[in-house]
Short mmCIF file of C-alpha atoms in Angstrom, two decimals:
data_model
loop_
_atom_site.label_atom_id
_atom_site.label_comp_id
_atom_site.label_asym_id
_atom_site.label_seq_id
_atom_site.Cartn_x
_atom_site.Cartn_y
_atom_site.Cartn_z
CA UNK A 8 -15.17 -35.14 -20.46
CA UNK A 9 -15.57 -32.98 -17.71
CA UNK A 10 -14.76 -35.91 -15.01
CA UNK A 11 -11.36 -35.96 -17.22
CA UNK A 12 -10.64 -32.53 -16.13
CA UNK A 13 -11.23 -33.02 -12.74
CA UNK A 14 -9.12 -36.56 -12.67
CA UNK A 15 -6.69 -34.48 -13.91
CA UNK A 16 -6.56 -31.64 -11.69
CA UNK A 17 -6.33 -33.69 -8.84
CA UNK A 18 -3.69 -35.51 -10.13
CA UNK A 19 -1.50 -32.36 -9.93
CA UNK A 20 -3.08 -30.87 -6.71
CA UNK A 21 -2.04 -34.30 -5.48
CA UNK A 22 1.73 -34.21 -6.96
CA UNK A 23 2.35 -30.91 -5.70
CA UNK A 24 0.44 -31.51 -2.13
CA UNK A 25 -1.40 -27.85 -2.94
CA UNK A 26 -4.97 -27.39 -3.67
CA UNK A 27 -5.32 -26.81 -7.77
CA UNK A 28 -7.95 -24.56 -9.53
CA UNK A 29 -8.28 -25.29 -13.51
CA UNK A 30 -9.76 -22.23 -15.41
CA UNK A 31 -9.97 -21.98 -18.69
CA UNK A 32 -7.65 -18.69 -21.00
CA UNK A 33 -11.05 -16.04 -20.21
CA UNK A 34 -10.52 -17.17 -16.36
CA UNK A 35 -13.66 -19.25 -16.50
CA UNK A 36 -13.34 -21.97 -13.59
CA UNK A 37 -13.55 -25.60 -14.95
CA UNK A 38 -12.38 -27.69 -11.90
CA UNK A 39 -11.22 -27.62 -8.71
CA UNK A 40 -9.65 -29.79 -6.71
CA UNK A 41 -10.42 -30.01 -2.88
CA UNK A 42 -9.23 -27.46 -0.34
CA UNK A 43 -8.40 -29.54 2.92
CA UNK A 44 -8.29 -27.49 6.43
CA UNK A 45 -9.77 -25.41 8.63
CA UNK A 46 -7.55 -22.47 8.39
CA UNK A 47 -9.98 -19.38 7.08
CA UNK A 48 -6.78 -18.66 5.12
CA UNK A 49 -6.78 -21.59 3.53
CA UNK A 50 -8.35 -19.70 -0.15
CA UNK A 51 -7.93 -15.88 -0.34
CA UNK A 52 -10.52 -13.98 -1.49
CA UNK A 53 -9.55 -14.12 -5.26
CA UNK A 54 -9.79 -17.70 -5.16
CA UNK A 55 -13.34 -18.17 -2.99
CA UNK A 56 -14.60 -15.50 -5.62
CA UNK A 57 -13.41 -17.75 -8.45
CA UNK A 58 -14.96 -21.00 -7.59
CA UNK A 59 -18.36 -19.33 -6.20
CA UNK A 60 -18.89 -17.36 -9.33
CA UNK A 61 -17.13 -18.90 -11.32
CA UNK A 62 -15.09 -16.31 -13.05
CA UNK A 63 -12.75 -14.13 -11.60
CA UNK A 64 -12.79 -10.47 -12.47
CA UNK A 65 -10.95 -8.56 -14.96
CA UNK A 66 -8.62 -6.95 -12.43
CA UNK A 67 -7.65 -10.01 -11.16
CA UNK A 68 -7.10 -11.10 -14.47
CA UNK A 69 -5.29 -8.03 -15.42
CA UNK A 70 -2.90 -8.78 -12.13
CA UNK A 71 -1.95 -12.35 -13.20
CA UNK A 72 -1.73 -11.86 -17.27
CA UNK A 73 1.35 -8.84 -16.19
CA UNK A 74 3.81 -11.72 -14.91
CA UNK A 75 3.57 -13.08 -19.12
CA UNK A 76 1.21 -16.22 -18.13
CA UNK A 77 -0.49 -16.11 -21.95
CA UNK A 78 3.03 -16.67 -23.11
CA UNK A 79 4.66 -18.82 -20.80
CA UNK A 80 5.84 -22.53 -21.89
CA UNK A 81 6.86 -23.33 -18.38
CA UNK A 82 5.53 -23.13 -14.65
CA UNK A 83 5.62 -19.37 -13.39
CA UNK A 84 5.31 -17.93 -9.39
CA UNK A 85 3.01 -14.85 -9.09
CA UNK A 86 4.21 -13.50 -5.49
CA UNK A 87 0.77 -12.31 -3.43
CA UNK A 88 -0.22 -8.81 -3.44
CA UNK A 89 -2.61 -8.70 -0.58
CA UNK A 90 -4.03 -5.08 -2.12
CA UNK A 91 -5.61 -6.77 -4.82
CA UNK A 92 -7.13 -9.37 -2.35
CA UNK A 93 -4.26 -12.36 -3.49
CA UNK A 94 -2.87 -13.09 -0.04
CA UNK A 95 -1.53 -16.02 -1.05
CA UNK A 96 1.07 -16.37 -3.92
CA UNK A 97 0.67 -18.48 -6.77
CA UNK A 98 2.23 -21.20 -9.04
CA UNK A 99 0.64 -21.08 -12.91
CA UNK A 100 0.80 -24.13 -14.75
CA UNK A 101 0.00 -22.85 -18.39
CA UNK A 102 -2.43 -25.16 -20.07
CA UNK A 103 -1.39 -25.76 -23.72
CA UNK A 104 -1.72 -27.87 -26.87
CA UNK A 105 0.29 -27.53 -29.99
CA UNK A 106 1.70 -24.10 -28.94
CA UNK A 107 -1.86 -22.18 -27.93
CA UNK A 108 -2.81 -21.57 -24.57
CA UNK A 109 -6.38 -23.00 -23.61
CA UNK A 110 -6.39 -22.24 -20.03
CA UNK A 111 -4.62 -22.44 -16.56
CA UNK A 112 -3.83 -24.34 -13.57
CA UNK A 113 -3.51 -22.78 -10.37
CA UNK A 114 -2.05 -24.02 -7.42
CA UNK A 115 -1.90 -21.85 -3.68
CA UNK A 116 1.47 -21.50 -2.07
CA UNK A 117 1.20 -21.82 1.12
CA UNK A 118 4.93 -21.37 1.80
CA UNK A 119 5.96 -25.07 1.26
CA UNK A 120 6.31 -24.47 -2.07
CA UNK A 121 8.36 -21.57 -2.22
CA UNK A 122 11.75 -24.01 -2.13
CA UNK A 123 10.38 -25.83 -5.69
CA UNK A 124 12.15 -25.17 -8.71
CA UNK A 125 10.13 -24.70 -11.79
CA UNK A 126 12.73 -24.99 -14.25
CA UNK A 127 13.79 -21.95 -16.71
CA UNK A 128 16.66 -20.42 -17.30
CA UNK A 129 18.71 -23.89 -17.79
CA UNK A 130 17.93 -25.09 -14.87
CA UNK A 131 15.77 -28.43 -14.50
CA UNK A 132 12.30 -28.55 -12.69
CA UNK A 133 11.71 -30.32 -10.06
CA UNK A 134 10.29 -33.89 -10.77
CA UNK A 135 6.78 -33.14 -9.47
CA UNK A 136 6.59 -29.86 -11.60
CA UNK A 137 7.35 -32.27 -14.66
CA UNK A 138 4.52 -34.58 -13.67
CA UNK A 139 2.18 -31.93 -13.01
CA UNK A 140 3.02 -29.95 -16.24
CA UNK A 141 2.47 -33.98 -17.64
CA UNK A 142 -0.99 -33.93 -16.60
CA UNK A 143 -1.53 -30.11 -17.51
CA UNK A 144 -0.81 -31.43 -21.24
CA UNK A 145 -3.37 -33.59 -20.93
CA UNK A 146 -5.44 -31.14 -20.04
CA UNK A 147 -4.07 -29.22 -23.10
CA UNK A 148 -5.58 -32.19 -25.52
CA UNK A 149 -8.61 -32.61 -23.78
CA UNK A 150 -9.64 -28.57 -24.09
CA UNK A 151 -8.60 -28.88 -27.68
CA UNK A 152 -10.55 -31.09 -28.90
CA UNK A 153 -13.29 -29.83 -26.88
CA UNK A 154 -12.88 -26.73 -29.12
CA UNK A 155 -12.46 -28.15 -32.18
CA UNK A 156 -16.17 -30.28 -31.05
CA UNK A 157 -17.61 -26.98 -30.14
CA UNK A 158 -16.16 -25.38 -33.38
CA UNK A 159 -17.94 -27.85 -35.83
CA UNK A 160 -21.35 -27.31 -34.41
CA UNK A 161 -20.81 -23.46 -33.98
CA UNK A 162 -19.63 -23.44 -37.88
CA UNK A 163 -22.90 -25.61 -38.89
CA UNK A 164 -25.13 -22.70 -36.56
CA UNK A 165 -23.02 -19.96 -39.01
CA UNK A 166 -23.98 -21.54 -41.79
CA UNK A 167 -27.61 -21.92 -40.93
CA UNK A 168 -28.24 -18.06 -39.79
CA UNK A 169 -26.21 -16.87 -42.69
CA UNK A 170 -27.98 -19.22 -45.37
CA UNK A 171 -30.83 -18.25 -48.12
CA UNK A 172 -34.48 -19.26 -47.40
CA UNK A 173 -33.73 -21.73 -50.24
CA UNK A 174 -30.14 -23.18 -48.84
CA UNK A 175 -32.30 -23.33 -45.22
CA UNK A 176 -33.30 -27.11 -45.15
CA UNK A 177 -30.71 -28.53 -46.22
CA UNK A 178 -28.17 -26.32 -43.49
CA UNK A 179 -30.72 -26.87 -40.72
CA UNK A 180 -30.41 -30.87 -41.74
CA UNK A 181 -26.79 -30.50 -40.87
CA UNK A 182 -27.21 -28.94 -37.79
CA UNK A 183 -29.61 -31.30 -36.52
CA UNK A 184 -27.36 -34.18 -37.20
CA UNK A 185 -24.78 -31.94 -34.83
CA UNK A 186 -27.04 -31.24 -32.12
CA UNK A 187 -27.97 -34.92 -31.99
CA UNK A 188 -31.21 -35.27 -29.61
CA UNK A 189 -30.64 -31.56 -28.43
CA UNK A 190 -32.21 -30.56 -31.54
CA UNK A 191 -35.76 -31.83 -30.61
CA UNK A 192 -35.57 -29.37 -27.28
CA UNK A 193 -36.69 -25.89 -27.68
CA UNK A 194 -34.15 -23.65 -28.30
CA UNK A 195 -33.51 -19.89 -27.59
CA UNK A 196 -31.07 -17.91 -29.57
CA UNK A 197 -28.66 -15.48 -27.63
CA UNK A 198 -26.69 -12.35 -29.43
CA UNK A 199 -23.87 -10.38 -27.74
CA UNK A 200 -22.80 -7.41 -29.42
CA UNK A 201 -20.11 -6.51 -29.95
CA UNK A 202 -17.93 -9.51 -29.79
CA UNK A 203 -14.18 -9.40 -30.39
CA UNK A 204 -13.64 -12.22 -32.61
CA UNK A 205 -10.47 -14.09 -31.02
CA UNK A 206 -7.01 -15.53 -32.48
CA UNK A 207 -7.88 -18.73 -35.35
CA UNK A 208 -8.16 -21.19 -32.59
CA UNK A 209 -11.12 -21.98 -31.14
CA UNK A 210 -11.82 -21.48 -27.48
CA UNK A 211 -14.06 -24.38 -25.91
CA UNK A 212 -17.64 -23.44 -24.90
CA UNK A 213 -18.14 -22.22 -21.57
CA UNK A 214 -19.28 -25.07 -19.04
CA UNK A 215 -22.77 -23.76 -19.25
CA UNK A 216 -26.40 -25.48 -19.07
CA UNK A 217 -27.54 -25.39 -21.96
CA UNK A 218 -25.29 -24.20 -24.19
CA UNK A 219 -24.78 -25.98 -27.31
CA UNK A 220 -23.20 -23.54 -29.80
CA UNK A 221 -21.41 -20.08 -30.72
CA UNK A 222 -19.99 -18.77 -33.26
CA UNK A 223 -19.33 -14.67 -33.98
CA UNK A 224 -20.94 -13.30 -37.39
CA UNK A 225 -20.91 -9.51 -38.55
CA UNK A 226 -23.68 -7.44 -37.49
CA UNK A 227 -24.70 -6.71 -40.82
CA UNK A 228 -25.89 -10.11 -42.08
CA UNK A 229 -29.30 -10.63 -42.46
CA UNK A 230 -31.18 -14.27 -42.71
CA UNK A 231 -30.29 -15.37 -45.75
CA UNK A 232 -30.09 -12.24 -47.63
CA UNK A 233 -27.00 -10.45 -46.57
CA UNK A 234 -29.01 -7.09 -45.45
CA UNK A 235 -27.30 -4.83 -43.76
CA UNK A 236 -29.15 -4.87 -40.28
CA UNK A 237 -26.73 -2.60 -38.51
CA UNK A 238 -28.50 0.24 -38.82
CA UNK A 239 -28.29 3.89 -39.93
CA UNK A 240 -25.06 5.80 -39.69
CA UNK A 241 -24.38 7.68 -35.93
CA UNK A 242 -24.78 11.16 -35.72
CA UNK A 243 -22.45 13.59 -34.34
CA UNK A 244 -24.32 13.69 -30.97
CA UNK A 245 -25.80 10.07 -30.86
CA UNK A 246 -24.68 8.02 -27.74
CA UNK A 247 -21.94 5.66 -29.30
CA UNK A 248 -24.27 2.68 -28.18
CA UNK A 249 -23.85 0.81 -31.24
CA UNK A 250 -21.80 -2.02 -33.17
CA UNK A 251 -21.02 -0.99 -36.84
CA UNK A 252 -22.02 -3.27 -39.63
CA UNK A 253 -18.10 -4.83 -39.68
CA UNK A 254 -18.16 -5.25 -35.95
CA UNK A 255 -19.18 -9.17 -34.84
CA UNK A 256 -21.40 -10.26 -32.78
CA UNK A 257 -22.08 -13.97 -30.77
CA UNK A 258 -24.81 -15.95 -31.76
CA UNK A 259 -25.65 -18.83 -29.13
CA UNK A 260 -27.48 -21.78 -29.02
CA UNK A 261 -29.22 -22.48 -26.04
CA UNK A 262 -31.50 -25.56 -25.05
CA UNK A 263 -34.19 -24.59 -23.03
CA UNK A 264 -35.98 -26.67 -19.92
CA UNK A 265 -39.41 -25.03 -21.75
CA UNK A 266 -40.65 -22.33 -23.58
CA UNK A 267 -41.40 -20.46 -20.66
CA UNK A 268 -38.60 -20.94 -18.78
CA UNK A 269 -35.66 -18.58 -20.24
CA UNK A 270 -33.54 -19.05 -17.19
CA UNK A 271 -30.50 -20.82 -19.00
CA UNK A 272 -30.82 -18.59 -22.00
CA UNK A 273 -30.32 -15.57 -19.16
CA UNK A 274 -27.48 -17.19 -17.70
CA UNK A 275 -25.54 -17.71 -21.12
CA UNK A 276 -26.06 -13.90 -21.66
CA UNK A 277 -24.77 -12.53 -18.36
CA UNK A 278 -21.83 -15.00 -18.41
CA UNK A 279 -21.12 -14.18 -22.39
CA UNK A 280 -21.17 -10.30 -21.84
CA UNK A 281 -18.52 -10.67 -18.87
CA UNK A 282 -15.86 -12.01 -21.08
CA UNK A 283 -12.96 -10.06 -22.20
CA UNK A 284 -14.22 -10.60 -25.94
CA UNK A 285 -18.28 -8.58 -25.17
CA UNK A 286 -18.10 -4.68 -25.46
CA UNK A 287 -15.62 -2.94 -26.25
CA UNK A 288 -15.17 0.49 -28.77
CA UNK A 289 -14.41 3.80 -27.25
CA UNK A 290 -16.87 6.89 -26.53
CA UNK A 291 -16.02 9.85 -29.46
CA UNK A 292 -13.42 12.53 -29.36
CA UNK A 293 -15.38 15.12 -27.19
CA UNK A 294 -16.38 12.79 -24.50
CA UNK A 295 -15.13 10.98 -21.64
CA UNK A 296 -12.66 8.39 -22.75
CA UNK A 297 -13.90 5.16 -21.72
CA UNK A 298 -14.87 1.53 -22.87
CA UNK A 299 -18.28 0.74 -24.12
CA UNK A 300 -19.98 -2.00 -22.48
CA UNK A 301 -21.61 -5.04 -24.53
CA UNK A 302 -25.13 -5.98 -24.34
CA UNK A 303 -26.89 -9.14 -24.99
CA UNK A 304 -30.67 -9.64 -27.05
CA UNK A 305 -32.83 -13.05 -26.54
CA UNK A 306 -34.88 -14.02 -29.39
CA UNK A 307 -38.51 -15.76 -29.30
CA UNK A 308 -37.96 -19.54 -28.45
CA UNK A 309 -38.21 -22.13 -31.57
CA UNK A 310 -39.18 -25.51 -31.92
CA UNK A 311 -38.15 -25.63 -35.40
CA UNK A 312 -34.25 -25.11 -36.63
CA UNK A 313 -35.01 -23.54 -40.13
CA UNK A 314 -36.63 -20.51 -37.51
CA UNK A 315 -33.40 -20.34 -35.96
CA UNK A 316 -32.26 -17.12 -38.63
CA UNK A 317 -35.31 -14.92 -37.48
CA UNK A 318 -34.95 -15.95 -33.90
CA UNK A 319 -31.57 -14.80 -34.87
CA UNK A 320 -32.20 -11.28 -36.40
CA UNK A 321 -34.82 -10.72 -33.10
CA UNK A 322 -31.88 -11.42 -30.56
CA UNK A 323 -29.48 -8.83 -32.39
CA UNK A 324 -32.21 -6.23 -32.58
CA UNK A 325 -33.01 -6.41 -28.66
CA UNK A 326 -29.07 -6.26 -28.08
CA UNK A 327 -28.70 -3.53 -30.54
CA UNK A 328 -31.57 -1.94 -28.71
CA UNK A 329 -29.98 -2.51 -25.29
CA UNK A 330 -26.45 -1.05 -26.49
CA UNK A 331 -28.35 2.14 -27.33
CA UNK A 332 -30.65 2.47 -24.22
CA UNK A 333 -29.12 1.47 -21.29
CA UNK A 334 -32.58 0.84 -18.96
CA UNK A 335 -33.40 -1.99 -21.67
CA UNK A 336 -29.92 -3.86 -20.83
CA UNK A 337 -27.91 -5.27 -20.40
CA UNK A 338 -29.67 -8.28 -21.06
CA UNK A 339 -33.03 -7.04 -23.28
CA UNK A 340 -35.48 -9.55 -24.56
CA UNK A 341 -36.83 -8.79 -28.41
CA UNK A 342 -40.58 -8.68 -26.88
CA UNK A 343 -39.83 -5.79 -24.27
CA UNK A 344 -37.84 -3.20 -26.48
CA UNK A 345 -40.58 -1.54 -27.82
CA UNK A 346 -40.25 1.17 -30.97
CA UNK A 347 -36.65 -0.52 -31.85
CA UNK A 348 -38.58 -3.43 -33.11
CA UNK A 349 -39.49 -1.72 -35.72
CA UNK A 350 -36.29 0.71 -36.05
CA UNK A 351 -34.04 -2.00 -35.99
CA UNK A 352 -35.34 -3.79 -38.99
CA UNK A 353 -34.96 -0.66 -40.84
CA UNK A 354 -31.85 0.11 -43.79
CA UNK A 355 -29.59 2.41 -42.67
CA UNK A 356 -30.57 5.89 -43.96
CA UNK A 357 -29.31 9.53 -43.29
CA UNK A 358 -31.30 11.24 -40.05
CA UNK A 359 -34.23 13.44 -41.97
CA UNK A 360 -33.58 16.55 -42.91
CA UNK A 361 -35.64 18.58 -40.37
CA UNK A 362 -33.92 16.73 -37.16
CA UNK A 363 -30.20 16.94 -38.80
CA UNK A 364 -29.53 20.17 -36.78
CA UNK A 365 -30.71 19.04 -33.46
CA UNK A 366 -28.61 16.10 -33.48
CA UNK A 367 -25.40 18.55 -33.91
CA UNK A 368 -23.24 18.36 -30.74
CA UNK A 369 -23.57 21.63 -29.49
CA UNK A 370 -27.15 20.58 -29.11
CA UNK A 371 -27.58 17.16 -27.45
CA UNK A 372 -28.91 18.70 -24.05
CA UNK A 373 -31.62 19.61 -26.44
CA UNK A 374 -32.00 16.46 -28.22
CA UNK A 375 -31.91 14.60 -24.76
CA UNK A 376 -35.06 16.76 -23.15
CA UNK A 377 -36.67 16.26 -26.80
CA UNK A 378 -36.26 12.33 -26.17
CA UNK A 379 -37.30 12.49 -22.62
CA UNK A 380 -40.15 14.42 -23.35
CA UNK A 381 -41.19 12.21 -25.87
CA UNK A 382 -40.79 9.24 -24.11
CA UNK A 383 -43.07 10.39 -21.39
CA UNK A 384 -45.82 11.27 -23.52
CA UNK A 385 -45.62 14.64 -24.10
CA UNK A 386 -46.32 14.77 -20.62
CA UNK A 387 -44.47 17.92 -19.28
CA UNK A 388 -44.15 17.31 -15.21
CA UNK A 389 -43.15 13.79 -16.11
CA UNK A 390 -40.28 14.65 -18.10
CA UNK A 391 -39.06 18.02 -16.02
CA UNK A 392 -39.16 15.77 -13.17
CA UNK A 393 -37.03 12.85 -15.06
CA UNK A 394 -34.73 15.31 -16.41
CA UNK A 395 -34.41 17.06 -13.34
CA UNK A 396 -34.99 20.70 -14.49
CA UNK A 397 -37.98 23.53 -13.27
CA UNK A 398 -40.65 23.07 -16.21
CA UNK A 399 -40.53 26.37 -17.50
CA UNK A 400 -37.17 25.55 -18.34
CA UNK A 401 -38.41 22.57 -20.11
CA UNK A 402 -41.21 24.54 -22.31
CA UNK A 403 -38.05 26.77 -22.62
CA UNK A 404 -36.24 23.46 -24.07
CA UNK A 405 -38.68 22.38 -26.18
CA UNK A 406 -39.42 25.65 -27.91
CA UNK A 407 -35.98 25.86 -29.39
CA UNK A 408 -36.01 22.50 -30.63
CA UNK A 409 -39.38 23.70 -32.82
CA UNK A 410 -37.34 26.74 -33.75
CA UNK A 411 -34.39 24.71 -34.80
CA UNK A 412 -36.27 21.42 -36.75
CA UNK A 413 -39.46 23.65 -37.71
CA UNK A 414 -41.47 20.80 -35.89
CA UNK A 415 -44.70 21.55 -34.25
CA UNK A 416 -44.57 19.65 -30.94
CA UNK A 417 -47.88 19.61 -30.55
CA UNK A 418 -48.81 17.86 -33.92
CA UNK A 419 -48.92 14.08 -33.82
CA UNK A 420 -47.12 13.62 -36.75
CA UNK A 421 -44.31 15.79 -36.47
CA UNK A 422 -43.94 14.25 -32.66
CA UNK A 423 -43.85 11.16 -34.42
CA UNK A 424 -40.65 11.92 -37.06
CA UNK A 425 -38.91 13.13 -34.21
CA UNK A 426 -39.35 10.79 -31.84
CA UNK A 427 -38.01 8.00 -34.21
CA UNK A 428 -35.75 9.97 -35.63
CA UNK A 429 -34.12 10.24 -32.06
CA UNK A 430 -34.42 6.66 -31.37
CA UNK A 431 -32.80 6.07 -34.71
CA UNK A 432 -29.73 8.37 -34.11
CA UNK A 433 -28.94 6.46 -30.65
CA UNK A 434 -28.35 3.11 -32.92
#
């Protein structure tokens, strides 16, 4: 299908005499047609950016959806704007089926296309706009039911990682018979939370090896069980680093070249958490006000599809984890995240009663040296170094926390319940 795409898109870079760029609605590049000439000039920088990585970025994509392009019916011009590195202007050919947009074609103007009309407004298009916008509908189709494909297979992976131990066999059956031969491959689950769950149409998978299925489910289901897995409720002074139990997240499938090789699985994950859909929520009233970034967990590679709702639950964990400490992210495997293993898999619950008042806002500087400290071992030139303060202002630190919680910091146990409970508070 993907030879169709490219057919078509130089079919219209060949109509219009411009090179073409095809990308799909989140800007990811499908096909390109080829760019003839040895002017330098020939691509500006938003467009060589585009087809090396792939993607373009979201301020490019900010620039082009302000002319209406998500809305238009017809061909639009975007004039250049050399500040935001387009120094060439633009015709959009919107890419739709049935009224929904499922991407864009993009042609360079040069200047010999600045005489073509695109129609609007009463006035007819130019013949080779009509054939182009022809073979942008066909485009349209082919994206479409490319969705609707990927849609199926995502709703059969849903209904496997949602399903009861005793509905498993008979969903993983299904899903076999989806995947085809790609089901005998091992197979690598990726979670990106949170996801914003899009409009009822389905967007078509990203052109990415490996990647067999998505679909977004709510943070709080568990496999098979419906547990609430999102974790205990935020206090006051707990970094916002975490996706409530109604907020979605991706699960995707990915086919692996081995068990040891988690390359594709990695690649998935960094292109999944640079859509416009990963992150997202806002930092509490108090704070900076800014957008939270999304983060992305891999769970253990499977042979076997009924393990496909653990793998599951271990690839939200490690990108809950990740959400809530940055160093693990923004891609964090389940294997290297340590405590929130365990803390993840834990109901929510209401921080204990002794570490309540240190996790009041006027006190996070204390909770963060309390975490540091903690996290170094208790070792105190260690964590006055990593928290950039004399030590005597640490042991300073640390004896008002005791005063506050009534924790003895140099009892296991207590170091223990405070530790977690810290941990616990960032999800």
């Amino acid at each position: 299908m993907r030879g169709d795409y490219q057919q078509l898109v130089d079919e219209i870079s060949a109509a219009l005499a411009a090179p073409a760029t095809l990308e799909d609605r989140d800007f990811g590049l499908i096909a390109f047609g080829a760019h003839e000439g040895d002017d330098d000039l020939v691509m500006d920088p938003v467009r060589t950016r585009s087809i090396l990585q792939r993607r373009s970025t979201a301020a490019v994509r900010a620039w082009f959806e302000a002319f209406g392009i998500a809305r238009a019916k017809t061909a639009l011009r975007i004039p250049p704007d050399p500040a935001a590195g387009v120094f060439k202007g633009r015709i959009c050919l919107p890419v739709r089926h049935r009224g929904i947009v499922h991407g864009y074609v993009w042609l360079l103007d040069d200047g010999h296309l600045t005489d073509l009309e695109l129609g609007g407004g009463g006035t007819p298009p130019d013949p080779r706009i009509e054939q182009a916008m022809e073979s942008a509908a066909g485009i349209g189709a082919l994206l479409a039911a490319e969705a609707r494909a990927g849609a199926e297979v995502g709703d059969l992976l849903r209904a496997l990682l949602v399903s009861r131990p005793a509905e498993r066999a008979a969903a993983s059956a299904a899903l076999r018979e989806g995947l085809r031969s790609a089901a005998d491959a091992p197979l690598m689950v990726v979670a990106v939370t949170p996801w914003g769950v899009p409009e009822t149409d389905h967007a078509p998978l990203p052109n990415l090896p490996g990647l067999l299925a998505a679909c977004a489910l709510p943070a709080a289901n568990g496999p098979g069980d419906g547990a609430d897995t999102a974790g205990p409720a935020p206090s006051a002074a707990a970094p916002p680093h975490r996706a409530t139990a109604d907020t979605p997240s991706l699960a995707a499938l990915v086919r692996l070249r081995s068990p040891s090789s988690w390359a594709a699985a990695h690649t998935v994950a960094e292109h999944l958490l640079r859509s416009p859909r990963a992150g997202g929520g806002l930092a509490p009233s108090g704070t900076e006000a800014r957008t939270l970034p999304g983060a992305a967990g891999l769970g253990t590679p499977v042979r076997e599809l009924s393990a496909l709702p653990a793998a599951w639950q271990e690839a939200l964990a490690a990108a809950r984890a990740a959400r809530a400490e940055p160093r693990l992210g923004p891609v964090a495997e389940w294997s290297t995240i340590g405590s929130y293993r365990l803390l993840t898999g834990l109901p929510p619950a209401e921080p204990d009663a002794t570490v309540r008042p240190l996790l009041a806002p006027a006190h996070s500087e204390l909770a963060r040296t309390a975490e540091v400290f903690l996290d170094c071992a208790g070792q105190a030139g260690r964590a006055a170094q990593a928290l950039g303060i004399h030590r005597q202002t640490l042991y300073y630190r640390l004896g008002r926390v005791e005063k506050l919680t009534g924790l003895d910091l140099d009892e296991g146990g207590d170091r223990l319940l405070l530790h977690m409970a810290l941990k616990t508070a960032r999800l």
